[in-house]
Amino acid sequence: MIVPLWKPQFLHYKHQIRELLEPKGLLGGMDKAVLLLRDDKKALFTSAQLELLNRCYFSNDIIAALDYQVSRENKPIDEVTKLWLAQNKAELNQF
């Protein structure tokens, strides 16, 4: 069976899904996410918070795990996010 899926998403967290090779590169490769913030909202964050957010790197595996917690375990997204940041703060501060 072939099912078109995107990455990341929660299905990749629980299931071994084999990706098909895409030798012609028609799908365009890997996307990149960047932090965007409206100028009028900068005052809601300290410079240290903005720097920490800017250092965050979320691999597909990390997003799949977080998405699973929110989509399948019905955990609030704010709780999941705060827990991930707390568990990874030391690693984020290394950069």
PDB file as gemmi writes it, atoms N, CA and C in Angstrom:
CRYST1    1.000    1.000    1.000  90.00  90.00  90.00 P 1                      
ATOM      1  N   MET A   1       0.840  -1.157   0.000  1.00  0.00           N  
ATOM      2  CA  MET A   1       0.000   0.000   0.000  1.00  0.00           C  
ATOM      3  C   MET A   1       0.899   1.237   0.000  1.00  0.00           C  
ATOM      4  N   ILE A   2       0.528   2.205  -0.761  1.00  0.00           N  
ATOM      5  CA  ILE A   2       1.245   3.477  -0.784  1.00  0.00           C  
ATOM      6  C   ILE A   2       0.283   4.563  -0.315  1.00  0.00           C  
ATOM      7  N   VAL A   3       0.708   5.289   0.705  1.00  0.00           N  
ATOM      8  CA  VAL A   3      -0.099   6.378   1.257  1.00  0.00           C  
ATOM      9  C   VAL A   3       0.756   7.632   1.247  1.00  0.00           C  
ATOM     10  N   PRO A   4       0.294   8.678   0.588  1.00  0.00           N  
ATOM     11  CA  PRO A   4       1.087   9.914   0.601  1.00  0.00           C  
ATOM     12  C   PRO A   4       1.003  10.599   1.964  1.00  0.00           C  
ATOM     13  N   LEU A   5       2.132  10.767   2.595  1.00  0.00           N  
ATOM     14  CA  LEU A   5       2.215  11.436   3.894  1.00  0.00           C  
ATOM     15  C   LEU A   5       3.249  12.543   3.810  1.00  0.00           C  
ATOM     16  N   TRP A   6       3.186  13.454   4.703  1.00  0.00           N  
ATOM     17  CA  TRP A   6       4.188  14.502   4.807  1.00  0.00           C  
ATOM     18  C   TRP A   6       4.978  14.265   6.081  1.00  0.00           C  
ATOM     19  N   LYS A   7       6.064  14.917   6.165  1.00  0.00           N  
ATOM     20  CA  LYS A   7       6.900  14.820   7.346  1.00  0.00           C  
ATOM     21  C   LYS A   7       7.207  16.232   7.804  1.00  0.00           C  
ATOM     22  N   PRO A   8       7.095  16.525   9.040  1.00  0.00           N  
ATOM     23  CA  PRO A   8       6.795  15.690  10.186  1.00  0.00           C  
ATOM     24  C   PRO A   8       5.294  15.613  10.457  1.00  0.00           C  
ATOM     25  N   GLN A   9       4.890  14.567  11.122  1.00  0.00           N  
ATOM     26  CA  GLN A   9       3.546  14.393  11.653  1.00  0.00           C  
ATOM     27  C   GLN A   9       3.560  13.235  12.632  1.00  0.00           C  
ATOM     28  N   PHE A  10       2.486  13.104  13.403  1.00  0.00           N  
ATOM     29  CA  PHE A  10       2.480  12.159  14.507  1.00  0.00           C  
ATOM     30  C   PHE A  10       2.583  10.698  14.077  1.00  0.00           C  
ATOM     31  N   LEU A  11       2.168  10.338  12.871  1.00  0.00           N  
ATOM     32  CA  LEU A  11       2.246   8.941  12.444  1.00  0.00           C  
ATOM     33  C   LEU A  11       3.678   8.428  12.433  1.00  0.00           C  
ATOM     34  N   HIS A  12       4.619   9.301  12.153  1.00  0.00           N  
ATOM     35  CA  HIS A  12       6.023   8.892  12.121  1.00  0.00           C  
ATOM     36  C   HIS A  12       6.560   8.599  13.523  1.00  0.00           C  
ATOM     37  N   TYR A  13       5.893   9.099  14.544  1.00  0.00           N  
ATOM     38  CA  TYR A  13       6.335   8.867  15.917  1.00  0.00           C  
ATOM     39  C   TYR A  13       6.068   7.431  16.352  1.00  0.00           C  
ATOM     40  N   LYS A  14       4.940   6.862  15.971  1.00  0.00           N  
ATOM     41  CA  LYS A  14       4.538   5.540  16.427  1.00  0.00           C  
ATOM     42  C   LYS A  14       4.761   4.423  15.408  1.00  0.00           C  
ATOM     43  N   HIS A  15       4.906   4.757  14.151  1.00  0.00           N  
ATOM     44  CA  HIS A  15       4.965   3.732  13.113  1.00  0.00           C  
ATOM     45  C   HIS A  15       6.253   3.840  12.299  1.00  0.00           C  
ATOM     46  N   GLN A  16       6.726   2.690  11.866  1.00  0.00           N  
ATOM     47  CA  GLN A  16       7.889   2.646  10.981  1.00  0.00           C  
ATOM     48  C   GLN A  16       7.385   2.867   9.556  1.00  0.00           C  
ATOM     49  N   ILE A  17       7.542   4.055   9.050  1.00  0.00           N  
ATOM     50  CA  ILE A  17       7.065   4.391   7.717  1.00  0.00           C  
ATOM     51  C   ILE A  17       8.279   4.555   6.814  1.00  0.00           C  
ATOM     52  N   ARG A  18       8.284   3.802   5.756  1.00  0.00           N  
ATOM     53  CA  ARG A  18       9.417   3.828   4.822  1.00  0.00           C  
ATOM     54  C   ARG A  18       9.157   4.898   3.767  1.00  0.00           C  
ATOM     55  N   GLU A  19      10.123   5.766   3.635  1.00  0.00           N  
ATOM     56  CA  GLU A  19      10.017   6.807   2.608  1.00  0.00           C  
ATOM     57  C   GLU A  19      10.435   6.244   1.264  1.00  0.00           C  
ATOM     58  N   LEU A  20       9.736   6.647   0.228  1.00  0.00           N  
ATOM     59  CA  LEU A  20      10.130   6.269  -1.118  1.00  0.00           C  
ATOM     60  C   LEU A  20      11.200   7.228  -1.606  1.00  0.00           C  
ATOM     61  N   LEU A  21      12.137   6.703  -2.345  1.00  0.00           N  
ATOM     62  CA  LEU A  21      13.158   7.557  -2.941  1.00  0.00           C  
ATOM     63  C   LEU A  21      12.515   8.487  -3.961  1.00  0.00           C  
ATOM     64  N   GLU A  22      13.043   9.663  -4.050  1.00  0.00           N  
ATOM     65  CA  GLU A  22      12.519  10.656  -4.982  1.00  0.00           C  
ATOM     66  C   GLU A  22      13.708  11.182  -5.780  1.00  0.00           C  
ATOM     67  N   PRO A  23      14.237  10.368  -6.689  1.00  0.00           N  
ATOM     68  CA  PRO A  23      15.513  10.691  -7.344  1.00  0.00           C  
ATOM     69  C   PRO A  23      15.505  11.940  -8.216  1.00  0.00           C  
ATOM     70  N   LYS A  24      14.360  12.354  -8.695  1.00  0.00           N  
ATOM     71  CA  LYS A  24      14.319  13.531  -9.568  1.00  0.00           C  
ATOM     72  C   LYS A  24      14.210  14.836  -8.779  1.00  0.00           C  
ATOM     73  N   GLY A  25      14.000  14.760  -7.488  1.00  0.00           N  
ATOM     74  CA  GLY A  25      13.924  15.966  -6.669  1.00  0.00           C  
ATOM     75  C   GLY A  25      12.719  16.841  -6.969  1.00  0.00           C  
ATOM     76  N   LEU A  26      11.638  16.234  -7.429  1.00  0.00           N  
ATOM     77  CA  LEU A  26      10.457  16.999  -7.811  1.00  0.00           C  
ATOM     78  C   LEU A  26       9.734  17.638  -6.628  1.00  0.00           C  
ATOM     79  N   LEU A  27       9.954  17.098  -5.436  1.00  0.00           N  
ATOM     80  CA  LEU A  27       9.277  17.648  -4.257  1.00  0.00           C  
ATOM     81  C   LEU A  27      10.019  18.827  -3.641  1.00  0.00           C  
ATOM     82  N   GLY A  28      11.166  19.158  -4.172  1.00  0.00           N  
ATOM     83  CA  GLY A  28      11.854  20.376  -3.762  1.00  0.00           C  
ATOM     84  C   GLY A  28      12.780  20.271  -2.570  1.00  0.00           C  
ATOM     85  N   GLY A  29      12.961  19.118  -1.992  1.00  0.00           N  
ATOM     86  CA  GLY A  29      13.910  19.001  -0.884  1.00  0.00           C  
ATOM     87  C   GLY A  29      13.304  19.341   0.455  1.00  0.00           C  
ATOM     88  N   MET A  30      14.158  19.756   1.381  1.00  0.00           N  
ATOM     89  CA  MET A  30      13.748  19.994   2.756  1.00  0.00           C  
ATOM     90  C   MET A  30      13.333  21.447   2.969  1.00  0.00           C  
ATOM     91  N   ASP A  31      12.252  21.615   3.720  1.00  0.00           N  
ATOM     92  CA  ASP A  31      11.804  22.954   4.088  1.00  0.00           C  
ATOM     93  C   ASP A  31      12.592  23.446   5.295  1.00  0.00           C  
ATOM     94  N   LYS A  32      12.571  24.747   5.507  1.00  0.00           N  
ATOM     95  CA  LYS A  32      13.245  25.340   6.658  1.00  0.00           C  
ATOM     96  C   LYS A  32      12.264  26.278   7.351  1.00  0.00           C  
ATOM     97  N   ALA A  33      12.205  26.185   8.653  1.00  0.00           N  
ATOM     98  CA  ALA A  33      11.342  27.060   9.434  1.00  0.00           C  
ATOM     99  C   ALA A  33      12.197  28.131  10.099  1.00  0.00           C  
ATOM    100  N   VAL A  34      11.684  29.334  10.152  1.00  0.00           N  
ATOM    101  CA  VAL A  34      12.392  30.434  10.797  1.00  0.00           C  
ATOM    102  C   VAL A  34      11.445  31.139  11.763  1.00  0.00           C  
ATOM    103  N   LEU A  35      12.028  31.774  12.764  1.00  0.00           N  
ATOM    104  CA  LEU A  35      11.252  32.521  13.743  1.00  0.00           C  
ATOM    105  C   LEU A  35      10.817  33.850  13.140  1.00  0.00           C  
ATOM    106  N   LEU A  36       9.516  34.086  13.141  1.00  0.00           N  
ATOM    107  CA  LEU A  36       8.966  35.360  12.669  1.00  0.00           C  
ATOM    108  C   LEU A  36       8.215  36.015  13.818  1.00  0.00           C  
ATOM    109  N   LEU A  37       8.398  37.318  13.958  1.00  0.00           N  
ATOM    110  CA  LEU A  37       7.741  38.036  15.045  1.00  0.00           C  
ATOM    111  C   LEU A  37       7.438  39.451  14.586  1.00  0.00           C  
ATOM    112  N   ARG A  38       6.213  39.854  14.773  1.00  0.00           N  
ATOM    113  CA  ARG A  38       5.837  41.232  14.425  1.00  0.00           C  
ATOM    114  C   ARG A  38       6.565  42.201  15.354  1.00  0.00           C  
ATOM    115  N   ASP A  39       6.975  43.332  14.814  1.00  0.00           N  
ATOM    116  CA  ASP A  39       7.707  44.335  15.604  1.00  0.00           C  
ATOM    117  C   ASP A  39       6.914  44.791  16.823  1.00  0.00           C  
ATOM    118  N   ASP A  40       5.602  44.916  16.681  1.00  0.00           N  
ATOM    119  CA  ASP A  40       4.802  45.402  17.808  1.00  0.00           C  
ATOM    120  C   ASP A  40       4.599  44.342  18.896  1.00  0.00           C  
ATOM    121  N   LYS A  41       5.083  43.127  18.677  1.00  0.00           N  
ATOM    122  CA  LYS A  41       4.976  42.070  19.692  1.00  0.00           C  
ATOM    123  C   LYS A  41       6.299  41.760  20.368  1.00  0.00           C  
ATOM    124  N   LYS A  42       7.386  42.384  19.927  1.00  0.00           N  
ATOM    125  CA  LYS A  42       8.704  42.129  20.526  1.00  0.00           C  
ATOM    126  C   LYS A  42       8.743  42.468  22.010  1.00  0.00           C  
ATOM    127  N   ALA A  43       7.980  43.449  22.420  1.00  0.00           N  
ATOM    128  CA  ALA A  43       7.983  43.874  23.818  1.00  0.00           C  
ATOM    129  C   ALA A  43       7.431  42.788  24.752  1.00  0.00           C  
ATOM    130  N   LEU A  44       6.744  41.785  24.204  1.00  0.00           N  
ATOM    131  CA  LEU A  44       6.205  40.703  25.020  1.00  0.00           C  
ATOM    132  C   LEU A  44       7.274  39.695  25.445  1.00  0.00           C  
ATOM    133  N   PHE A  45       8.463  39.801  24.845  1.00  0.00           N  
ATOM    134  CA  PHE A  45       9.546  38.860  25.108  1.00  0.00           C  
ATOM    135  C   PHE A  45      10.791  39.607  25.556  1.00  0.00           C  
ATOM    136  N   THR A  46      11.580  38.969  26.410  1.00  0.00           N  
ATOM    137  CA  THR A  46      12.877  39.537  26.754  1.00  0.00           C  
ATOM    138  C   THR A  46      13.855  39.180  25.634  1.00  0.00           C  
ATOM    139  N   SER A  47      14.970  39.848  25.585  1.00  0.00           N  
ATOM    140  CA  SER A  47      15.969  39.523  24.565  1.00  0.00           C  
ATOM    141  C   SER A  47      16.513  38.107  24.773  1.00  0.00           C  
ATOM    142  N   ALA A  48      16.605  37.683  26.032  1.00  0.00           N  
ATOM    143  CA  ALA A  48      17.069  36.313  26.315  1.00  0.00           C  
ATOM    144  C   ALA A  48      16.074  35.274  25.792  1.00  0.00           C  
ATOM    145  N   GLN A  49      14.786  35.541  25.936  1.00  0.00           N  
ATOM    146  CA  GLN A  49      13.771  34.622  25.421  1.00  0.00           C  
ATOM    147  C   GLN A  49      13.824  34.538  23.900  1.00  0.00           C  
ATOM    148  N   LEU A  50      13.973  35.677  23.256  1.00  0.00           N  
ATOM    149  CA  LEU A  50      14.061  35.690  21.792  1.00  0.00           C  
ATOM    150  C   LEU A  50      15.300  34.947  21.313  1.00  0.00           C  
ATOM    151  N   GLU A  51      16.405  35.131  22.002  1.00  0.00           N  
ATOM    152  CA  GLU A  51      17.635  34.439  21.636  1.00  0.00           C  
ATOM    153  C   GLU A  51      17.472  32.930  21.807  1.00  0.00           C  
ATOM    154  N   LEU A  52      16.825  32.511  22.894  1.00  0.00           N  
ATOM    155  CA  LEU A  52      16.580  31.095  23.123  1.00  0.00           C  
ATOM    156  C   LEU A  52      15.697  30.513  22.024  1.00  0.00           C  
ATOM    157  N   LEU A  53      14.626  31.190  21.691  1.00  0.00           N  
ATOM    158  CA  LEU A  53      13.741  30.726  20.626  1.00  0.00           C  
ATOM    159  C   LEU A  53      14.463  30.643  19.286  1.00  0.00           C  
ATOM    160  N   ASN A  54      15.333  31.586  19.037  1.00  0.00           N  
ATOM    161  CA  ASN A  54      16.073  31.613  17.776  1.00  0.00           C  
ATOM    162  C   ASN A  54      17.064  30.446  17.668  1.00  0.00           C  
ATOM    163  N   ARG A  55      17.495  29.925  18.811  1.00  0.00           N  
ATOM    164  CA  ARG A  55      18.446  28.804  18.817  1.00  0.00           C  
ATOM    165  C   ARG A  55      17.755  27.451  18.713  1.00  0.00           C  
ATOM    166  N   CYS A  56      16.451  27.416  18.828  1.00  0.00           N  
ATOM    167  CA  CYS A  56      15.726  26.147  18.783  1.00  0.00           C  
ATOM    168  C   CYS A  56      15.843  25.515  17.403  1.00  0.00           C  
ATOM    169  N   TYR A  57      16.097  24.218  17.409  1.00  0.00           N  
ATOM    170  CA  TYR A  57      16.135  23.434  16.181  1.00  0.00           C  
ATOM    171  C   TYR A  57      15.202  22.246  16.375  1.00  0.00           C  
ATOM    172  N   PHE A  58      14.230  22.142  15.524  1.00  0.00           N  
ATOM    173  CA  PHE A  58      13.252  21.070  15.638  1.00  0.00           C  
ATOM    174  C   PHE A  58      13.372  20.139  14.442  1.00  0.00           C  
ATOM    175  N   SER A  59      13.946  18.969  14.670  1.00  0.00           N  
ATOM    176  CA  SER A  59      14.039  17.971  13.603  1.00  0.00           C  
ATOM    177  C   SER A  59      12.652  17.386  13.348  1.00  0.00           C  
ATOM    178  N   ASN A  60      12.524  16.646  12.265  1.00  0.00           N  
ATOM    179  CA  ASN A  60      11.258  15.973  11.980  1.00  0.00           C  
ATOM    180  C   ASN A  60      10.871  15.020  13.104  1.00  0.00           C  
ATOM    181  N   ASP A  61      11.847  14.343  13.701  1.00  0.00           N  
ATOM    182  CA  ASP A  61      11.558  13.416  14.799  1.00  0.00           C  
ATOM    183  C   ASP A  61      11.013  14.149  16.017  1.00  0.00           C  
ATOM    184  N   ILE A  62      11.571  15.300  16.326  1.00  0.00           N  
ATOM    185  CA  ILE A  62      11.089  16.092  17.465  1.00  0.00           C  
ATOM    186  C   ILE A  62       9.666  16.560  17.209  1.00  0.00           C  
ATOM    187  N   ILE A  63       9.406  17.095  16.025  1.00  0.00           N  
ATOM    188  CA  ILE A  63       8.061  17.586  15.703  1.00  0.00           C  
ATOM    189  C   ILE A  63       7.062  16.442  15.705  1.00  0.00           C  
ATOM    190  N   ALA A  64       7.437  15.265  15.177  1.00  0.00           N  
ATOM    191  CA  ALA A  64       6.535  14.117  15.173  1.00  0.00           C  
ATOM    192  C   ALA A  64       6.164  13.729  16.602  1.00  0.00           C  
ATOM    193  N   ALA A  65       7.135  13.739  17.516  1.00  0.00           N  
ATOM    194  CA  ALA A  65       6.873  13.390  18.916  1.00  0.00           C  
ATOM    195  C   ALA A  65       5.965  14.434  19.579  1.00  0.00           C  
ATOM    196  N   LEU A  66       6.237  15.705  19.338  1.00  0.00           N  
ATOM    197  CA  LEU A  66       5.402  16.764  19.914  1.00  0.00           C  
ATOM    198  C   LEU A  66       3.997  16.722  19.324  1.00  0.00           C  
ATOM    199  N   ASP A  67       3.901  16.505  18.016  1.00  0.00           N  
ATOM    200  CA  ASP A  67       2.607  16.419  17.345  1.00  0.00           C  
ATOM    201  C   ASP A  67       1.798  15.240  17.876  1.00  0.00           C  
ATOM    202  N   TYR A  68       2.459  14.126  18.171  1.00  0.00           N  
ATOM    203  CA  TYR A  68       1.772  12.963  18.727  1.00  0.00           C  
ATOM    204  C   TYR A  68       1.141  13.309  20.089  1.00  0.00           C  
ATOM    205  N   GLN A  69       1.898  14.004  20.926  1.00  0.00           N  
ATOM    206  CA  GLN A  69       1.382  14.369  22.243  1.00  0.00           C  
ATOM    207  C   GLN A  69       0.148  15.264  22.150  1.00  0.00           C  
ATOM    208  N   VAL A  70       0.183  16.198  21.193  1.00  0.00           N  
ATOM    209  CA  VAL A  70      -0.930  17.134  21.035  1.00  0.00           C  
ATOM    210  C   VAL A  70      -2.106  16.477  20.300  1.00  0.00           C  
ATOM    211  N   SER A  71      -1.810  15.800  19.179  1.00  0.00           N  
ATOM    212  CA  SER A  71      -2.871  15.267  18.317  1.00  0.00           C  
ATOM    213  C   SER A  71      -3.488  13.973  18.824  1.00  0.00           C  
ATOM    214  N   ARG A  72      -2.697  13.108  19.438  1.00  0.00           N  
ATOM    215  CA  ARG A  72      -3.199  11.800  19.833  1.00  0.00           C  
ATOM    216  C   ARG A  72      -3.402  11.658  21.341  1.00  0.00           C  
ATOM    217  N   GLU A  73      -2.584  12.338  22.134  1.00  0.00           N  
ATOM    218  CA  GLU A  73      -2.725  12.249  23.586  1.00  0.00           C  
ATOM    219  C   GLU A  73      -3.514  13.424  24.145  1.00  0.00           C  
ATOM    220  N   ASN A  74      -3.928  14.333  23.262  1.00  0.00           N  
ATOM    221  CA  ASN A  74      -4.763  15.493  23.625  1.00  0.00           C  
ATOM    222  C   ASN A  74      -4.173  16.373  24.714  1.00  0.00           C  
ATOM    223  N   LYS A  75      -2.857  16.474  24.742  1.00  0.00           N  
ATOM    224  CA  LYS A  75      -2.207  17.368  25.697  1.00  0.00           C  
ATOM    225  C   LYS A  75      -2.231  18.783  25.143  1.00  0.00           C  
ATOM    226  N   PRO A  76      -2.384  19.773  25.995  1.00  0.00           N  
ATOM    227  CA  PRO A  76      -2.381  21.157  25.524  1.00  0.00           C  
ATOM    228  C   PRO A  76      -1.033  21.520  24.903  1.00  0.00           C  
ATOM    229  N   ILE A  77      -1.072  22.213  23.791  1.00  0.00           N  
ATOM    230  CA  ILE A  77       0.150  22.552  23.065  1.00  0.00           C  
ATOM    231  C   ILE A  77       1.099  23.385  23.922  1.00  0.00           C  
ATOM    232  N   ASP A  78       0.557  24.274  24.753  1.00  0.00           N  
ATOM    233  CA  ASP A  78       1.419  25.086  25.619  1.00  0.00           C  
ATOM    234  C   ASP A  78       2.157  24.217  26.639  1.00  0.00           C  
ATOM    235  N   GLU A  79       1.468  23.219  27.179  1.00  0.00           N  
ATOM    236  CA  GLU A  79       2.096  22.310  28.144  1.00  0.00           C  
ATOM    237  C   GLU A  79       3.206  21.495  27.475  1.00  0.00           C  
ATOM    238  N   VAL A  80       2.925  20.970  26.301  1.00  0.00           N  
ATOM    239  CA  VAL A  80       3.903  20.172  25.561  1.00  0.00           C  
ATOM    240  C   VAL A  80       5.127  21.013  25.223  1.00  0.00           C  
ATOM    241  N   THR A  81       4.896  22.237  24.779  1.00  0.00           N  
ATOM    242  CA  THR A  81       5.987  23.128  24.397  1.00  0.00           C  
ATOM    243  C   THR A  81       6.847  23.499  25.596  1.00  0.00           C  
ATOM    244  N   LYS A  82       6.217  23.891  26.692  1.00  0.00           N  
ATOM    245  CA  LYS A  82       6.967  24.268  27.892  1.00  0.00           C  
ATOM    246  C   LYS A  82       7.785  23.106  28.434  1.00  0.00           C  
ATOM    247  N   LEU A  83       7.227  21.914  28.411  1.00  0.00           N  
ATOM    248  CA  LEU A  83       7.947  20.743  28.879  1.00  0.00           C  
ATOM    249  C   LEU A  83       9.161  20.458  27.988  1.00  0.00           C  
ATOM    250  N   TRP A  84       8.975  20.540  26.664  1.00  0.00           N  
ATOM    251  CA  TRP A  84      10.097  20.300  25.750  1.00  0.00           C  
ATOM    252  C   TRP A  84      11.204  21.333  25.986  1.00  0.00           C  
ATOM    253  N   LEU A  85      10.839  22.594  26.124  1.00  0.00           N  
ATOM    254  CA  LEU A  85      11.841  23.635  26.363  1.00  0.00           C  
ATOM    255  C   LEU A  85      12.584  23.388  27.677  1.00  0.00           C  
ATOM    256  N   ALA A  86      11.848  23.004  28.721  1.00  0.00           N  
ATOM    257  CA  ALA A  86      12.485  22.742  30.011  1.00  0.00           C  
ATOM    258  C   ALA A  86      13.445  21.553  29.917  1.00  0.00           C  
ATOM    259  N   GLN A  87      13.053  20.513  29.207  1.00  0.00           N  
ATOM    260  CA  GLN A  87      13.894  19.322  29.082  1.00  0.00           C  
ATOM    261  C   GLN A  87      15.121  19.559  28.190  1.00  0.00           C  
ATOM    262  N   ASN A  88      15.049  20.548  27.328  1.00  0.00           N  
ATOM    263  CA  ASN A  88      16.138  20.775  26.362  1.00  0.00           C  
ATOM    264  C   ASN A  88      16.866  22.091  26.569  1.00  0.00           C  
ATOM    265  N   LYS A  89      16.585  22.768  27.671  1.00  0.00           N  
ATOM    266  CA  LYS A  89      17.181  24.081  27.929  1.00  0.00           C  
ATOM    267  C   LYS A  89      18.702  24.034  27.990  1.00  0.00           C  
ATOM    268  N   ALA A  90      19.247  23.016  28.637  1.00  0.00           N  
ATOM    269  CA  ALA A  90      20.712  22.908  28.746  1.00  0.00           C  
ATOM    270  C   ALA A  90      21.336  22.775  27.361  1.00  0.00           C  
ATOM    271  N   GLU A  91      20.728  21.960  26.522  1.00  0.00           N  
ATOM    272  CA  GLU A  91      21.255  21.785  25.163  1.00  0.00           C  
ATOM    273  C   GLU A  91      21.139  23.079  24.354  1.00  0.00           C  
ATOM    274  N   LEU A  92      20.056  23.800  24.521  1.00  0.00           N  
ATOM    275  CA  LEU A  92      19.868  25.064  23.806  1.00  0.00           C  
ATOM    276  C   LEU A  92      20.873  26.119  24.251  1.00  0.00           C  
ATOM    277  N   ASN A  93      21.257  26.090  25.505  1.00  0.00           N  
ATOM    278  CA  ASN A  93      22.194  27.075  26.031  1.00  0.00           C  
ATOM    279  C   ASN A  93      23.639  26.817  25.598  1.00  0.00           C  
ATOM    280  N   GLN A  94      23.914  25.669  24.990  1.00  0.00           N  
ATOM    281  CA  GLN A  94      25.259  25.357  24.536  1.00  0.00           C  
ATOM    282  C   GLN A  94      25.659  26.188  23.323  1.00  0.00           C  
ATOM    283  N   PHE A  95      24.701  26.674  22.580  1.00  0.00           N  
ATOM    284  CA  PHE A  95      25.012  27.378  21.340  1.00  0.00           C  
ATOM    285  C   PHE A  95      25.271  28.836  21.549  1.00  0.00           C  
TER     286      PHE A  95                                                      
END                                                                             
